[in-house]
Amino acid sequence: MHCFVRAFPMYCVGLICASLMGLRVVRAEPDLAPAAPEPRTIDPASASDVPLHGEPGKGDTAIADMKRAGVSVSQMLREMIGAGYPASDLAAGLRIYGVETPDAAAGALRQAGFNPIQIASFLRDGLHVSNAVIVSALSKLELPLPTIVQVLRSNRQEPKAVILALRARGFVGGEIAQAFWRAGDKPAQIAAAFRAAERPELEIIDSLQTLVFSKKTLGEALRQAGVGANELARAYRTRGDSFEASARSLLELGFGTGAVAVALAGAGADAKQRASALTAVGVSTRELVALEQREHPGPDALAVTLADINKSLVTM
């Protein structure tokens, strides 16, 4: 680990600039809908109130002397930083002062004048805790969720890692999407982050819908993130949606009739079910026949089925 404090002045300048430039983004548009109710599950391993143990530090003797002399935690930290000690030794010093949990360390650092980005960096480099534990500790400092997202991103954490950390702390999809939006991300970036975190397709949709975008904007974001009609159709069917409801949802998201027909087939719809679903949502039978003939020239099952449904097509 590189020295945390030898380059501390430059380190602070960089982080403070990042905090001024990155943590002030607060978007007001579009309006945000309340996140849909969703069970909250918190990973016990993400708790930040558990005492941590570590190796002794190089400055332990001096720190013990400072403690006996009545030097405050904040002053001790400033003395150790000024003397060039790295984060691991500062962490050892905090333990000597009885500051043994990530929560207590975050509070002590804040009282000593550290900004949120510096606190997160120290928790990671000095205490070697996970992103989820850092989220827990920052939350207890009453930082807004968008700020926590920005802090983690400023610590060079990938969006995927941020989402997984927030999920571990029980935040639901809509809350996470709104936090990413207010932190400056675009819809396609948010969708891509959820996909990289291997979240279900319908969770991605439900989460983005809390941003109150139009269906077409939502669909474009999904397509840019690599979520296609085939995956969505299978997800809709797994949820229990009918073929008609699945077709309607896909068309509302801006997928073309051809893509929807293929997606329904991939989700298990036979020719008759595809025809019934698509005509029920307003696709003309003439368009369906033309589409099928482009894909499979000559008589085919869909054309025959449509002819059975609509006798006026038998001469087409």
Short mmCIF file of C-alpha atoms in Angstrom, two decimals:
data_model
loop_
_atom_site.label_atom_id
_atom_site.label_comp_id
_atom_site.label_asym_id
_atom_site.label_seq_id
_atom_site.Cartn_x
_atom_site.Cartn_y
_atom_site.Cartn_z
CA MET A 1 0.00 0.00 0.00
CA HIS A 2 1.34 3.40 -0.94
CA CYS A 3 1.96 5.81 1.89
CA PHE A 4 -1.29 7.40 2.96
CA VAL A 5 0.24 10.49 4.47
CA ARG A 6 3.56 11.32 2.82
CA ALA A 7 1.55 12.68 -0.05
CA PHE A 8 -1.26 13.72 2.29
CA PRO A 9 -1.41 17.42 1.30
CA MET A 10 -1.72 16.55 -2.40
CA TYR A 11 -4.05 13.67 -1.52
CA CYS A 12 -6.32 16.04 0.39
CA VAL A 13 -6.31 18.60 -2.42
CA GLY A 14 -7.33 15.95 -4.93
CA LEU A 15 -10.05 14.55 -2.73
CA ILE A 16 -11.39 17.93 -1.73
CA CYS A 17 -11.55 18.95 -5.39
CA ALA A 18 -13.34 15.70 -6.14
CA SER A 19 -15.78 16.36 -3.34
CA LEU A 20 -16.47 19.88 -4.54
CA MET A 21 -16.84 18.82 -8.17
CA GLY A 22 -18.46 15.44 -7.72
CA LEU A 23 -20.61 15.64 -4.62
CA ARG A 24 -22.61 18.69 -5.48
CA VAL A 25 -24.61 17.19 -8.35
CA VAL A 26 -28.26 17.15 -7.39
CA ARG A 27 -30.71 16.57 -10.19
CA ALA A 28 -34.25 17.77 -9.97
CA GLU A 29 -35.57 16.29 -13.25
CA PRO A 30 -37.27 14.04 -13.99
CA ASP A 31 -39.56 13.84 -10.99
CA LEU A 32 -38.92 10.76 -8.93
CA ALA A 33 -41.70 8.37 -8.02
CA PRO A 34 -41.67 6.62 -4.67
CA ALA A 35 -39.73 3.38 -4.82
CA ALA A 36 -42.03 0.37 -5.03
CA PRO A 37 -42.30 -1.65 -1.82
CA GLU A 38 -39.74 -4.44 -1.80
CA PRO A 39 -38.50 -6.70 0.99
CA ARG A 40 -35.30 -5.41 2.57
CA THR A 41 -32.58 -7.93 3.26
CA ILE A 42 -29.42 -6.79 5.02
CA ASP A 43 -26.30 -8.92 4.81
CA PRO A 44 -24.99 -9.43 8.38
CA ALA A 45 -21.44 -9.21 7.00
CA SER A 46 -22.10 -5.57 6.08
CA ALA A 47 -22.47 -4.43 9.69
CA SER A 48 -20.21 -1.53 10.64
CA ASP A 49 -20.58 -1.73 14.41
CA VAL A 50 -18.43 -4.84 14.86
CA PRO A 51 -14.97 -4.41 16.46
CA LEU A 52 -12.08 -5.10 14.11
CA HIS A 53 -8.71 -6.54 14.95
CA GLY A 54 -5.47 -5.72 13.17
CA GLU A 55 -1.72 -5.83 13.31
CA PRO A 56 0.19 -3.53 15.68
CA GLY A 57 1.31 -0.24 14.16
CA LYS A 58 4.77 1.24 13.97
CA GLY A 59 3.72 4.21 16.07
CA ASP A 60 1.92 2.30 18.81
CA THR A 61 4.39 3.29 21.54
CA ALA A 62 4.13 6.98 20.72
CA ILE A 63 0.35 6.76 20.46
CA ALA A 64 0.10 5.04 23.85
CA ASP A 65 2.17 7.86 25.32
CA MET A 66 -0.15 10.44 23.75
CA LYS A 67 -3.18 8.68 25.17
CA ARG A 68 -1.67 8.66 28.67
CA ALA A 69 -0.87 12.34 28.27
CA GLY A 70 -4.52 13.11 27.52
CA VAL A 71 -4.05 13.94 23.82
CA SER A 72 -7.40 13.78 22.01
CA VAL A 73 -8.12 11.37 19.16
CA SER A 74 -8.30 14.23 16.67
CA GLN A 75 -4.98 15.64 17.80
CA MET A 76 -3.40 12.19 17.73
CA LEU A 77 -4.51 11.72 14.14
CA ARG A 78 -3.11 15.08 13.12
CA GLU A 79 0.21 14.29 14.84
CA MET A 80 0.46 10.89 13.16
CA ILE A 81 -0.41 12.32 9.76
CA GLY A 82 2.14 15.06 10.17
CA ALA A 83 4.77 12.45 11.07
CA GLY A 84 4.13 10.54 7.86
CA TYR A 85 2.43 7.39 9.16
CA PRO A 86 0.33 5.34 6.68
CA ALA A 87 -3.34 4.45 7.05
CA SER A 88 -2.64 1.05 8.62
CA ASP A 89 -0.69 2.68 11.47
CA LEU A 90 -3.42 5.27 11.97
CA ALA A 91 -5.93 2.41 12.24
CA ALA A 92 -3.72 0.76 14.88
CA GLY A 93 -3.57 4.08 16.73
CA LEU A 94 -7.35 4.35 16.77
CA ARG A 95 -7.59 0.89 18.30
CA ILE A 96 -5.25 1.98 21.12
CA TYR A 97 -7.72 4.80 21.79
CA GLY A 98 -10.55 2.28 21.92
CA VAL A 99 -11.88 3.23 18.49
CA GLU A 100 -12.40 -0.31 17.26
CA THR A 101 -15.40 -0.32 14.90
CA PRO A 102 -15.81 1.21 11.44
CA ASP A 103 -18.63 3.36 12.84
CA ALA A 104 -16.42 4.73 15.59
CA ALA A 105 -13.51 5.25 13.18
CA ALA A 106 -15.73 7.16 10.72
CA GLY A 107 -17.00 9.38 13.53
CA ALA A 108 -13.49 10.06 14.82
CA LEU A 109 -12.22 10.89 11.35
CA ARG A 110 -15.11 13.23 10.70
CA GLN A 111 -14.48 15.01 13.99
CA ALA A 112 -10.83 15.34 12.96
CA GLY A 113 -11.89 17.13 9.77
CA PHE A 114 -11.80 14.34 7.19
CA ASN A 115 -14.28 14.68 4.32
CA PRO A 116 -16.51 11.73 3.24
CA ILE A 117 -14.19 10.64 0.41
CA GLN A 118 -11.21 10.59 2.76
CA ILE A 119 -13.20 8.66 5.37
CA ALA A 120 -14.22 6.02 2.82
CA SER A 121 -10.64 5.74 1.58
CA PHE A 122 -9.34 5.32 5.13
CA LEU A 123 -11.92 2.66 5.97
CA ARG A 124 -10.89 0.72 2.87
CA ASP A 125 -7.10 1.16 3.11
CA GLY A 126 -6.71 1.33 6.86
CA LEU A 127 -9.38 -1.04 8.15
CA HIS A 128 -9.68 -3.17 4.98
CA VAL A 129 -13.46 -3.32 5.12
CA SER A 130 -15.87 -3.99 2.26
CA ASN A 131 -17.86 -1.45 0.28
CA ALA A 132 -21.00 -2.60 2.09
CA VAL A 133 -19.45 -1.85 5.50
CA ILE A 134 -18.36 1.56 4.19
CA VAL A 135 -21.95 2.23 3.05
CA SER A 136 -23.18 1.32 6.54
CA ALA A 137 -20.67 3.60 8.26
CA LEU A 138 -21.35 6.54 5.92
CA SER A 139 -25.10 6.09 6.33
CA LYS A 140 -24.69 6.46 10.08
CA LEU A 141 -22.98 9.78 9.43
CA GLU A 142 -26.38 10.74 7.92
CA LEU A 143 -25.00 11.22 4.43
CA PRO A 144 -27.68 11.15 1.70
CA LEU A 145 -27.63 8.05 -0.49
CA PRO A 146 -26.64 9.98 -3.68
CA THR A 147 -23.65 11.37 -1.79
CA ILE A 148 -22.65 7.88 -0.69
CA VAL A 149 -22.82 6.74 -4.32
CA GLN A 150 -20.60 9.64 -5.36
CA VAL A 151 -18.15 8.91 -2.54
CA LEU A 152 -17.74 5.29 -3.60
CA ARG A 153 -17.40 6.27 -7.25
CA SER A 154 -14.77 8.86 -6.27
CA ASN A 155 -12.91 5.99 -4.59
CA ARG A 156 -12.74 4.35 -8.04
CA GLN A 157 -15.36 1.73 -7.32
CA GLU A 158 -17.19 0.35 -10.35
CA PRO A 159 -20.96 1.00 -10.57
CA LYS A 160 -21.51 -2.75 -10.26
CA ALA A 161 -19.63 -2.83 -6.95
CA VAL A 162 -21.61 0.16 -5.67
CA ILE A 163 -24.95 -1.51 -6.48
CA LEU A 164 -23.91 -4.75 -4.80
CA ALA A 165 -22.83 -2.82 -1.70
CA LEU A 166 -26.12 -0.93 -1.53
CA ARG A 167 -28.11 -4.12 -2.02
CA ALA A 168 -26.12 -5.75 0.80
CA ARG A 169 -27.26 -2.91 3.06
CA GLY A 170 -30.91 -3.48 2.17
CA PHE A 171 -31.48 -0.63 -0.26
CA VAL A 172 -34.04 -1.56 -2.92
CA GLY A 173 -33.78 -1.09 -6.66
CA GLY A 174 -35.81 2.09 -6.92
CA GLU A 175 -33.80 3.80 -4.19
CA ILE A 176 -30.56 2.80 -5.88
CA ALA A 177 -31.68 3.99 -9.32
CA GLN A 178 -32.77 7.34 -7.88
CA ALA A 179 -29.47 7.71 -6.03
CA PHE A 180 -27.48 7.02 -9.21
CA TRP A 181 -29.63 9.51 -11.12
CA ARG A 182 -29.13 12.24 -8.54
CA ALA A 183 -25.42 11.41 -8.53
CA GLY A 184 -25.30 12.30 -12.23
CA ASP A 185 -25.73 9.02 -14.12
CA LYS A 186 -27.85 8.73 -17.27
CA PRO A 187 -30.64 6.15 -17.68
CA ALA A 188 -28.54 3.89 -19.92
CA GLN A 189 -25.65 4.02 -17.43
CA ILE A 190 -27.97 3.08 -14.58
CA ALA A 191 -29.42 0.19 -16.57
CA ALA A 192 -25.92 -0.99 -17.51
CA ALA A 193 -24.84 -0.87 -13.86
CA PHE A 194 -27.80 -3.00 -12.78
CA ARG A 195 -27.10 -5.45 -15.59
CA ALA A 196 -23.41 -5.66 -14.67
CA ALA A 197 -24.50 -6.44 -11.12
CA GLU A 198 -26.57 -9.30 -12.57
CA ARG A 199 -29.87 -7.94 -11.33
CA PRO A 200 -33.03 -9.44 -12.89
CA GLU A 201 -34.42 -7.74 -15.98
CA LEU A 202 -37.72 -6.86 -14.33
CA GLU A 203 -35.90 -5.34 -11.36
CA ILE A 204 -34.02 -3.12 -13.80
CA ILE A 205 -37.28 -1.99 -15.39
CA ASP A 206 -39.06 -1.44 -12.08
CA SER A 207 -36.08 0.47 -10.71
CA LEU A 208 -35.77 2.78 -13.71
CA GLN A 209 -39.53 3.39 -13.77
CA THR A 210 -39.20 5.20 -10.42
CA LEU A 211 -37.43 7.93 -12.43
CA VAL A 212 -40.68 8.55 -14.34
CA PHE A 213 -39.16 8.40 -17.78
CA SER A 214 -41.34 7.71 -20.80
CA LYS A 215 -41.63 4.07 -21.80
CA LYS A 216 -39.67 4.75 -24.98
CA THR A 217 -36.82 6.37 -23.04
CA LEU A 218 -36.82 3.40 -20.69
CA GLY A 219 -36.73 1.00 -23.61
CA GLU A 220 -33.82 2.83 -25.21
CA ALA A 221 -31.89 2.70 -21.94
CA LEU A 222 -32.52 -1.04 -21.72
CA ARG A 223 -31.37 -1.61 -25.29
CA GLN A 224 -28.19 0.42 -24.74
CA ALA A 225 -27.51 -1.72 -21.68
CA GLY A 226 -27.91 -4.87 -23.75
CA VAL A 227 -31.30 -5.93 -22.40
CA GLY A 228 -33.24 -7.22 -25.40
CA ALA A 229 -36.83 -8.14 -26.19
CA ASN A 230 -36.10 -11.87 -25.94
CA GLU A 231 -34.84 -11.61 -22.36
CA LEU A 232 -37.71 -9.36 -21.36
CA ALA A 233 -40.36 -11.62 -22.88
CA ARG A 234 -39.00 -14.59 -20.95
CA ALA A 235 -38.91 -12.50 -17.78
CA TYR A 236 -42.50 -11.34 -18.27
CA ARG A 237 -43.66 -14.93 -18.76
CA THR A 238 -41.72 -16.09 -15.70
CA ARG A 239 -43.55 -13.41 -13.72
CA GLY A 240 -46.84 -14.82 -14.99
CA ASP A 241 -47.75 -12.24 -17.64
CA SER A 242 -49.86 -13.44 -20.55
CA PHE A 243 -48.47 -13.36 -24.08
CA GLU A 244 -50.77 -10.41 -24.78
CA ALA A 245 -49.51 -8.48 -21.74
CA SER A 246 -45.91 -9.32 -22.68
CA ALA A 247 -46.44 -8.08 -26.23
CA ARG A 248 -48.01 -4.86 -25.01
CA SER A 249 -45.15 -4.20 -22.59
CA LEU A 250 -42.52 -4.78 -25.29
CA LEU A 251 -44.28 -2.54 -27.80
CA GLU A 252 -44.59 0.21 -25.18
CA LEU A 253 -40.84 0.00 -24.64
CA GLY A 254 -40.31 0.74 -28.33
CA PHE A 255 -39.43 -2.69 -29.65
CA GLY A 256 -40.56 -3.29 -33.22
CA THR A 257 -43.30 -5.72 -34.18
CA GLY A 258 -40.80 -8.12 -35.68
CA ALA A 259 -38.65 -8.17 -32.54
CA VAL A 260 -41.76 -8.70 -30.40
CA ALA A 261 -42.96 -11.61 -32.53
CA VAL A 262 -39.55 -13.29 -32.29
CA ALA A 263 -39.42 -12.63 -28.54
CA LEU A 264 -42.85 -14.17 -28.00
CA ALA A 265 -41.77 -17.25 -29.94
CA GLY A 266 -38.67 -17.48 -27.79
CA ALA A 267 -40.88 -17.25 -24.71
CA GLY A 268 -42.88 -20.27 -25.86
CA ALA A 269 -45.72 -18.78 -27.92
CA ASP A 270 -46.81 -20.86 -30.91
CA ALA A 271 -48.06 -19.28 -34.12
CA LYS A 272 -51.66 -19.01 -32.95
CA GLN A 273 -50.67 -17.53 -29.59
CA ARG A 274 -48.40 -14.99 -31.27
CA ALA A 275 -51.11 -13.98 -33.70
CA SER A 276 -53.72 -13.66 -30.98
CA ALA A 277 -51.44 -11.66 -28.71
CA LEU A 278 -50.26 -9.24 -31.38
CA THR A 279 -53.68 -8.62 -32.91
CA ALA A 280 -55.07 -8.04 -29.40
CA VAL A 281 -52.59 -5.20 -28.84
CA GLY A 282 -53.43 -3.49 -32.13
CA VAL A 283 -51.06 -5.00 -34.69
CA SER A 284 -52.99 -5.54 -37.91
CA THR A 285 -53.29 -9.04 -39.29
CA ARG A 286 -52.10 -7.75 -42.66
CA GLU A 287 -48.91 -6.47 -41.00
CA LEU A 288 -48.39 -9.79 -39.27
CA VAL A 289 -48.75 -11.77 -42.47
CA ALA A 290 -46.38 -9.41 -44.29
CA LEU A 291 -43.90 -9.76 -41.47
CA GLU A 292 -44.07 -13.55 -41.47
CA GLN A 293 -43.76 -13.73 -45.23
CA ARG A 294 -40.63 -11.58 -45.12
CA GLU A 295 -39.15 -13.98 -42.60
CA HIS A 296 -40.48 -17.19 -44.17
CA PRO A 297 -41.65 -16.69 -47.81
CA GLY A 298 -44.62 -18.80 -48.81
CA PRO A 299 -47.44 -20.34 -46.74
CA ASP A 300 -46.59 -20.77 -43.08
CA ALA A 301 -48.19 -21.56 -39.76
CA LEU A 302 -48.75 -17.94 -38.75
CA ALA A 303 -50.40 -17.03 -42.04
CA VAL A 304 -52.66 -20.08 -41.82
CA THR A 305 -53.54 -19.26 -38.25
CA LEU A 306 -54.37 -15.69 -39.14
CA ALA A 307 -56.52 -16.94 -41.98
CA ASP A 308 -58.41 -19.10 -39.54
CA ILE A 309 -58.86 -16.14 -37.18
CA ASN A 310 -59.83 -13.70 -39.90
CA LYS A 311 -61.50 -15.34 -42.88
CA SER A 312 -61.06 -12.20 -44.94
CA LEU A 313 -57.36 -13.06 -45.25
CA VAL A 314 -57.79 -16.31 -47.12
CA THR A 315 -57.33 -14.63 -50.49
CA MET A 316 -54.19 -12.65 -49.50
#
